[in-house]
Short mmCIF file of N, CA, C and O in Angstrom, two decimals:
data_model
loop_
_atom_site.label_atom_id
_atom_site.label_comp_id
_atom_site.label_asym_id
_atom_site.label_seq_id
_atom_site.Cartn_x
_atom_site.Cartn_y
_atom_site.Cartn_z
N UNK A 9 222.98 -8.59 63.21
CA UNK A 9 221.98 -7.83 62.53
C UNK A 9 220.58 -8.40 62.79
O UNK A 9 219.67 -7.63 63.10
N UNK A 10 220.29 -10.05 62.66
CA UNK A 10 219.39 -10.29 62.96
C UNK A 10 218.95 -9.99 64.55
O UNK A 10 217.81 -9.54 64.64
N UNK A 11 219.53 -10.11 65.58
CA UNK A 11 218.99 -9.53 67.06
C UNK A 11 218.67 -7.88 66.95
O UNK A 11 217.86 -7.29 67.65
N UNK A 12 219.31 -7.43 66.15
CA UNK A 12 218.90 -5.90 65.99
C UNK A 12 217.18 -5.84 65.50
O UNK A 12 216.16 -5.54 66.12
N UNK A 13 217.40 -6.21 64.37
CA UNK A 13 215.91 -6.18 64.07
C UNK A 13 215.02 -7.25 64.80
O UNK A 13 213.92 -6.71 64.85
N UNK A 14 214.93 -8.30 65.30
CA UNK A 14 214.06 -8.66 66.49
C UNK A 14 214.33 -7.86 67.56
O UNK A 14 213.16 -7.63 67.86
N UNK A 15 214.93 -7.29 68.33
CA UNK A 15 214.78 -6.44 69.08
C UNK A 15 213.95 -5.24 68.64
O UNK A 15 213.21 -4.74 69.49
N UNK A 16 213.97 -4.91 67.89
CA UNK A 16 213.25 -3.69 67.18
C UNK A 16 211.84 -4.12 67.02
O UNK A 16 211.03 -3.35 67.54
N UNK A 17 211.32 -5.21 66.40
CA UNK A 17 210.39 -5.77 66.49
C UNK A 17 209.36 -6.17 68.07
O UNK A 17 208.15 -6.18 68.29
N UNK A 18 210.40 -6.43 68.78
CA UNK A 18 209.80 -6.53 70.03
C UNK A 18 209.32 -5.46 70.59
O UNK A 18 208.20 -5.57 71.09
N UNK A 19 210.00 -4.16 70.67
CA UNK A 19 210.12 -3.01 70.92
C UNK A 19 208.83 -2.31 70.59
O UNK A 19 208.21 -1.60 71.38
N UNK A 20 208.46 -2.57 69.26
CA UNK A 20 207.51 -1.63 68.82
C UNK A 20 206.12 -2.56 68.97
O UNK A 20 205.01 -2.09 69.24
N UNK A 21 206.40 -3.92 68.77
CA UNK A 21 205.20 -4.87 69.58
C UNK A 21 204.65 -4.35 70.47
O UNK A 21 203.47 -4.01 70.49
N UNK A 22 205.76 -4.20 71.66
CA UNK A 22 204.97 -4.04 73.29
C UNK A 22 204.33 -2.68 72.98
O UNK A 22 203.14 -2.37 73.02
N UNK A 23 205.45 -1.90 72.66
CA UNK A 23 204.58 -0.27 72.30
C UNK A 23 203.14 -0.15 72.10
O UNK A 23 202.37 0.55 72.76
N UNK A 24 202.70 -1.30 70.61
CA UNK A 24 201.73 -1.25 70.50
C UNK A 24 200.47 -1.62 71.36
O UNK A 24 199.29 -1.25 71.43
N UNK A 25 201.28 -2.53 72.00
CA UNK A 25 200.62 -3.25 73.08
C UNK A 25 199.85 -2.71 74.11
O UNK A 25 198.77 -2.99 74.63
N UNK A 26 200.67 -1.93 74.25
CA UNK A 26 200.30 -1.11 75.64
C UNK A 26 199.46 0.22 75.17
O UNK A 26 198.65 0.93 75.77
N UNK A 27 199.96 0.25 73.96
CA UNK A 27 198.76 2.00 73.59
C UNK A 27 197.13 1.23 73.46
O UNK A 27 196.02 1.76 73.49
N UNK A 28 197.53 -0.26 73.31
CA UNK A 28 195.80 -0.88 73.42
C UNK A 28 195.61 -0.26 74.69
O UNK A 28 195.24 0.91 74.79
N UNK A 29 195.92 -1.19 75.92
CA UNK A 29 195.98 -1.07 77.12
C UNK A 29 195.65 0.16 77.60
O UNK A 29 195.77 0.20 78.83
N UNK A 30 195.40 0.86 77.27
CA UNK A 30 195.56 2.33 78.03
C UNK A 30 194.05 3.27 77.08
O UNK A 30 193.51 4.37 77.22
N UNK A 31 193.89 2.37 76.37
CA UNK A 31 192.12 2.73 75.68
C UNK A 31 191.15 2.67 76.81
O UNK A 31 191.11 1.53 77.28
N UNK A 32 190.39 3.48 77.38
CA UNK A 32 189.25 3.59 78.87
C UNK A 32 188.05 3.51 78.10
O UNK A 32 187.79 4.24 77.14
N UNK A 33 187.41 2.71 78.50
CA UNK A 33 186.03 3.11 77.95
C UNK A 33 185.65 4.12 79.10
O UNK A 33 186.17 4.55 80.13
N UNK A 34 184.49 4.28 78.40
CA UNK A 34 183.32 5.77 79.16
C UNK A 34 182.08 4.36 79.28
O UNK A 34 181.84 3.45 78.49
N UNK A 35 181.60 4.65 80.37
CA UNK A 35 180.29 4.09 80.66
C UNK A 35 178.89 5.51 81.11
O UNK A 35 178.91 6.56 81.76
N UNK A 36 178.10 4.95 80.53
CA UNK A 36 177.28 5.78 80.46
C UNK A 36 176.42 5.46 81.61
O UNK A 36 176.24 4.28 81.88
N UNK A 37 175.80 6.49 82.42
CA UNK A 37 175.23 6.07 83.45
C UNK A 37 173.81 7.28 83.36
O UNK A 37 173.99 8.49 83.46
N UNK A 38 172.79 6.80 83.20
CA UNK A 38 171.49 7.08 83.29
C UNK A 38 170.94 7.60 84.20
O UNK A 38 170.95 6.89 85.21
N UNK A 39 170.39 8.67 84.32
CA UNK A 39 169.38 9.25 85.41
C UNK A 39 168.20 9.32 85.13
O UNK A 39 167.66 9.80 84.14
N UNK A 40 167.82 8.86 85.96
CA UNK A 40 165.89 8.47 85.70
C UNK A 40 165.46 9.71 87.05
O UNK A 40 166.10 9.91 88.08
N UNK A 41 164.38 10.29 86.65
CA UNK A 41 163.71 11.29 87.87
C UNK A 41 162.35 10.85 87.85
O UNK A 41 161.77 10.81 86.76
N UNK A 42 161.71 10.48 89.00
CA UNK A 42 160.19 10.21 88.50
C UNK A 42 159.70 11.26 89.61
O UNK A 42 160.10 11.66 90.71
N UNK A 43 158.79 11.47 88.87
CA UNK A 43 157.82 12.76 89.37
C UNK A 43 155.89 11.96 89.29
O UNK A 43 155.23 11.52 88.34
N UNK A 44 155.67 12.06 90.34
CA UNK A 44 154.52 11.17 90.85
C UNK A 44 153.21 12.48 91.19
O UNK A 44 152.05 12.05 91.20
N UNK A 45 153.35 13.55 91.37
CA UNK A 45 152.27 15.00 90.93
C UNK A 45 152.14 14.91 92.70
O UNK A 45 151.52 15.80 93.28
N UNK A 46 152.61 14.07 93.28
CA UNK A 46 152.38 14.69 94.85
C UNK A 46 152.73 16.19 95.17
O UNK A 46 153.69 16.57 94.51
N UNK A 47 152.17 17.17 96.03
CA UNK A 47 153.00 18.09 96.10
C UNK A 47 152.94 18.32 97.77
O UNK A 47 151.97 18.14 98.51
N UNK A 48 154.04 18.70 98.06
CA UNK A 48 154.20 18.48 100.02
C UNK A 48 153.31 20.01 100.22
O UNK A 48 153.21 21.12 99.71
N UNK A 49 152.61 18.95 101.66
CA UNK A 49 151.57 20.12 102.33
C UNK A 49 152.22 20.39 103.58
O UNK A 49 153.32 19.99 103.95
N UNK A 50 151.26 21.23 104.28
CA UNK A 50 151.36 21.30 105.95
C UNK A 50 150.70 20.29 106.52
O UNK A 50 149.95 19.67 105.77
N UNK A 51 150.77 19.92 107.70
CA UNK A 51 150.43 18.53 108.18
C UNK A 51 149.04 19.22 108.63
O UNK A 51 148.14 18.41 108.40
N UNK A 52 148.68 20.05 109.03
CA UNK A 52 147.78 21.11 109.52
C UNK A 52 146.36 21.02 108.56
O UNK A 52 145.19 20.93 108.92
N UNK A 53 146.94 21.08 107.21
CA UNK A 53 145.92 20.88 105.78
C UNK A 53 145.26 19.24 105.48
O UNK A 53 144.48 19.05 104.54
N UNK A 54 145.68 18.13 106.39
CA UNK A 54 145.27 17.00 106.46
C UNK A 54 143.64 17.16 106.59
O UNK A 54 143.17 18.03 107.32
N UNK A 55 142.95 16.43 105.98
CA UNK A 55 141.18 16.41 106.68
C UNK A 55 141.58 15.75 108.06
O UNK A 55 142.67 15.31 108.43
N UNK A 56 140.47 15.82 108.64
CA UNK A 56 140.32 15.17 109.59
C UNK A 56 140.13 13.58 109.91
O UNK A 56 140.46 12.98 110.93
N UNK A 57 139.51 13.06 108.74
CA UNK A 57 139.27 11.38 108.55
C UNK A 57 140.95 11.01 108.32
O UNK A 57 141.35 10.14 109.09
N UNK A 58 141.89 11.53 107.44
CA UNK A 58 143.01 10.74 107.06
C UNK A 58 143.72 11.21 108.63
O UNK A 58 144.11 10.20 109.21
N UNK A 59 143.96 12.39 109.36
CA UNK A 59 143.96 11.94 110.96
C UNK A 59 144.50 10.82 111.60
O UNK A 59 145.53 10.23 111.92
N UNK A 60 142.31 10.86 111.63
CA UNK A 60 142.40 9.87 112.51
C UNK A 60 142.50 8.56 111.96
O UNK A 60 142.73 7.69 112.80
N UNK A 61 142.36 8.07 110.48
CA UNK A 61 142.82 6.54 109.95
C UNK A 61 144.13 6.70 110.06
O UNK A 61 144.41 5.50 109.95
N UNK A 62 145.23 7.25 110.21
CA UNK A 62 146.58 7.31 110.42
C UNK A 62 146.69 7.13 112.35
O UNK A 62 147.39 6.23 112.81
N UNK A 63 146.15 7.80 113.02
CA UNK A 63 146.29 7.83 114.48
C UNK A 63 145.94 6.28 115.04
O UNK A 63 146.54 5.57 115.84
N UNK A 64 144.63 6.07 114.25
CA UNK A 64 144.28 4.61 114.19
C UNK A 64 145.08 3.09 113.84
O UNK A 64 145.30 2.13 114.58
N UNK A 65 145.43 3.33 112.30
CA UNK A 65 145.71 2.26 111.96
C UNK A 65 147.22 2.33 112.27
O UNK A 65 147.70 1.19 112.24
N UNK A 66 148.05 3.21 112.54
CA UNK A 66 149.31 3.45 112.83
C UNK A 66 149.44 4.16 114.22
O UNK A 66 149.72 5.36 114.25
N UNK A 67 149.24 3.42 115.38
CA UNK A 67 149.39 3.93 116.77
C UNK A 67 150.93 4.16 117.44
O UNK A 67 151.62 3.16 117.66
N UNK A 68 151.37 5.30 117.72
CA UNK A 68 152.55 5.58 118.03
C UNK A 68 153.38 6.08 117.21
O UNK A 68 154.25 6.86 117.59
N UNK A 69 153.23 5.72 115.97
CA UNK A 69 154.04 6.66 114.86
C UNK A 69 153.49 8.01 114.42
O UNK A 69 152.32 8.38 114.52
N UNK A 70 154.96 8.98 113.69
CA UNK A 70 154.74 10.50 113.97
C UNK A 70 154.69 10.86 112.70
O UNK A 70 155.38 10.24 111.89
N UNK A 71 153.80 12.06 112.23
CA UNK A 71 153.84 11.86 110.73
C UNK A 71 155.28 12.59 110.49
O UNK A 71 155.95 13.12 111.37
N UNK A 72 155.54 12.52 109.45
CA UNK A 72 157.24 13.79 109.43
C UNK A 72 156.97 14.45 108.09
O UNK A 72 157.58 15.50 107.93
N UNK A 73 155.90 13.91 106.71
CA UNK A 73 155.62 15.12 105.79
C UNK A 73 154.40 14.05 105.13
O UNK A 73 154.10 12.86 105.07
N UNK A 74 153.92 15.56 104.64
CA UNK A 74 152.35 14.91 104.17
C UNK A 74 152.62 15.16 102.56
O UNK A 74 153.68 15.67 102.21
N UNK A 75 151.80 14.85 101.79
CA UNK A 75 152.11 14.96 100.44
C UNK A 75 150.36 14.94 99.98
O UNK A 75 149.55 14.29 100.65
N UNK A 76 149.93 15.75 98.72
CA UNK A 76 148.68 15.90 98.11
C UNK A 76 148.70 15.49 96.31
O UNK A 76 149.83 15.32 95.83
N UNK A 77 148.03 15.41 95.77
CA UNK A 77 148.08 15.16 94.36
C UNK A 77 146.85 15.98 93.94
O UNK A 77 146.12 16.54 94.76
N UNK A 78 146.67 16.01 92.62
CA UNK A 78 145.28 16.68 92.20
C UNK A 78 144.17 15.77 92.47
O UNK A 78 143.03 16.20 92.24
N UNK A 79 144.27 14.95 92.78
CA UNK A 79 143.29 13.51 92.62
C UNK A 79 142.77 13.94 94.38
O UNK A 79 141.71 13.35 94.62
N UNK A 80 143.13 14.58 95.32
CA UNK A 80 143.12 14.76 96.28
C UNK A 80 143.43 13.23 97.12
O UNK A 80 142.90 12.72 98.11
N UNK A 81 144.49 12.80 96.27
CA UNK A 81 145.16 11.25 97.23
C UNK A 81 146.00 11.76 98.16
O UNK A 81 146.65 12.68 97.66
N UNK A 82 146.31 11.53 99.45
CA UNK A 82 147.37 11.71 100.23
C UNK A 82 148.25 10.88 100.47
O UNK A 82 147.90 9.72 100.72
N UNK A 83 149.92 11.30 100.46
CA UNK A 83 150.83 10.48 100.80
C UNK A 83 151.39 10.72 101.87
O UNK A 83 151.97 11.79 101.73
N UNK A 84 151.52 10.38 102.69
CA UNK A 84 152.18 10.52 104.07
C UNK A 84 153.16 9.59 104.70
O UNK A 84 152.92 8.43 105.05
N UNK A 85 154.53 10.34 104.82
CA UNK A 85 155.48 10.00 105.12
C UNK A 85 155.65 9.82 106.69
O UNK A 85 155.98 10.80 107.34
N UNK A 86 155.39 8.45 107.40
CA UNK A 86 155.62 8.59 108.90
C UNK A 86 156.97 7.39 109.27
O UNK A 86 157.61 6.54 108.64
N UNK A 87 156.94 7.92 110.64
CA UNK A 87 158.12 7.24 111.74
C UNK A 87 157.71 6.45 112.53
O UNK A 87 157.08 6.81 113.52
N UNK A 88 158.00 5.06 112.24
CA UNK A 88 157.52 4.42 113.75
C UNK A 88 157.89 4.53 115.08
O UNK A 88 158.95 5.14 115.21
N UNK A 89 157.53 4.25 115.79
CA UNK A 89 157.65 4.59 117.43
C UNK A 89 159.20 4.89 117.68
O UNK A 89 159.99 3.95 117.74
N UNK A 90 159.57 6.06 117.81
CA UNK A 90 160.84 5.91 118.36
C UNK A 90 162.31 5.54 117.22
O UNK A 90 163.53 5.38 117.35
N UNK A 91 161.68 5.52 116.54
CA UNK A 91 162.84 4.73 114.96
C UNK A 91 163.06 5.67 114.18
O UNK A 91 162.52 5.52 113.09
N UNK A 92 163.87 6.92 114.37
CA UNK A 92 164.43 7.95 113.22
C UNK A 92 164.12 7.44 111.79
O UNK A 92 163.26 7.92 111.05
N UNK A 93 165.12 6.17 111.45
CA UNK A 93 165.40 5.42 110.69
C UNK A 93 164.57 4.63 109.53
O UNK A 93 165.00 4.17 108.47
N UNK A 94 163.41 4.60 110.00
CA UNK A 94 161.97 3.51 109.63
C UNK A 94 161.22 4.36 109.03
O UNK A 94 160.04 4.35 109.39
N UNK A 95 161.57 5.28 108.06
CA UNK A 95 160.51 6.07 107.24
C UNK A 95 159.23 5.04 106.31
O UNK A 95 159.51 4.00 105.73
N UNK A 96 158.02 5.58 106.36
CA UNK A 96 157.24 4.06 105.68
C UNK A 96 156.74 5.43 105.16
O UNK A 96 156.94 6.55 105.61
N UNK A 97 155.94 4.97 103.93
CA UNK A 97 155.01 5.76 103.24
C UNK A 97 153.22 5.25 103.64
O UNK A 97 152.98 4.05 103.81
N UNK A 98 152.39 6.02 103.72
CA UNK A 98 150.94 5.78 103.41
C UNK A 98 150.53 6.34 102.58
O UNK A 98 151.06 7.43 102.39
N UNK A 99 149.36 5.93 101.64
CA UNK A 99 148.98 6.19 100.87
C UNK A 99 147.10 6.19 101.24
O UNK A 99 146.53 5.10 101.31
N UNK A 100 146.20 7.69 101.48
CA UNK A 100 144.99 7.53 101.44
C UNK A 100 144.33 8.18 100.61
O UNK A 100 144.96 8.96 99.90
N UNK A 101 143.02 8.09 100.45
CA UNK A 101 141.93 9.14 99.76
C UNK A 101 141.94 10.47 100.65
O UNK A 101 142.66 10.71 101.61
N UNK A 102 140.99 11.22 100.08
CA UNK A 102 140.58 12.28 100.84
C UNK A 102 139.31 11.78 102.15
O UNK A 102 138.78 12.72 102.74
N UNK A 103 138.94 10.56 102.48
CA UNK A 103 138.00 10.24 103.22
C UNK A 103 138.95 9.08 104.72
O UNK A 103 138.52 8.63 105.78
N UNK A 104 140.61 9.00 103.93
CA UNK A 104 141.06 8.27 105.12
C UNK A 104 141.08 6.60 104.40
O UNK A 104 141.93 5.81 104.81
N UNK A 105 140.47 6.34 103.74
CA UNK A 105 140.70 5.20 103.10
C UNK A 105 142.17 4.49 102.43
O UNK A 105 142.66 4.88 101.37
N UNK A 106 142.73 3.44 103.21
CA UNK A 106 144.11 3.19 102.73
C UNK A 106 144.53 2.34 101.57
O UNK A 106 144.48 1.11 101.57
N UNK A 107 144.85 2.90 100.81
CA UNK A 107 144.91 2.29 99.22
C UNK A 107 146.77 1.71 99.16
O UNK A 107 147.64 2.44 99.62
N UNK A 108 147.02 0.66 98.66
CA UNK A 108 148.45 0.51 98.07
C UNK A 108 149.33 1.38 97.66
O UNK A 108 150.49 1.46 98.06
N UNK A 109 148.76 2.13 96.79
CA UNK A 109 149.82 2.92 96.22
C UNK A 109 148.79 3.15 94.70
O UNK A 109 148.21 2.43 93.89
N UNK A 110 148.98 4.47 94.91
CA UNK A 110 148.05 5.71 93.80
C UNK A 110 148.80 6.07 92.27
O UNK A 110 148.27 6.86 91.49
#
């Protein structure tokens, strides 16, 4: 009688055991969107000074998209020589002047 009821005891132990075991947490995972007021131009709509400070200070690289803000800052997304891969950002005024980051 006594192995009956320790067996029974064991029995409903592990049971419990395992319905822990099988509790999943949920992880919560966050999406952040940042929105910076650039809005993509034609490369065509560039002035002429940001151009040529881009043709200048970046010789051989191709632009691949231009970007405007209300502030009339430009962001421009180029390729270095030959490098699909090597997207860099610039950041100028409306006069061609190269600032860090706007």
């Amino acid at each position: 009688m006594k192995k009956l009821i320790l067996s029974a005891v064991i029995v409903l132990g592990s049971l419990f055991m395992n319905a822990e075991a099988a509790i999943s947490k949920k992880s919560n995972l966050d999406v952040v969107t940042f929105q910076d007021g650039f809005k993509e131009i034609k490369a065509e709509a560039l002035p002429v000074e940001v151009k040529a400070t881009l043709e200048k200070s970046f010789p051989g690289s191709k632009l691949v998209k231009a970007y405007v803000n209300s502030k009339k800052q430009y962001k421009l997304e180029i390729n270095s020589a030959g490098d699909d891969n090597d997207k860099r950002f610039v950041f100028t005024d409306s006069k061609g002047v190269i600032a860090e980051k706007y």
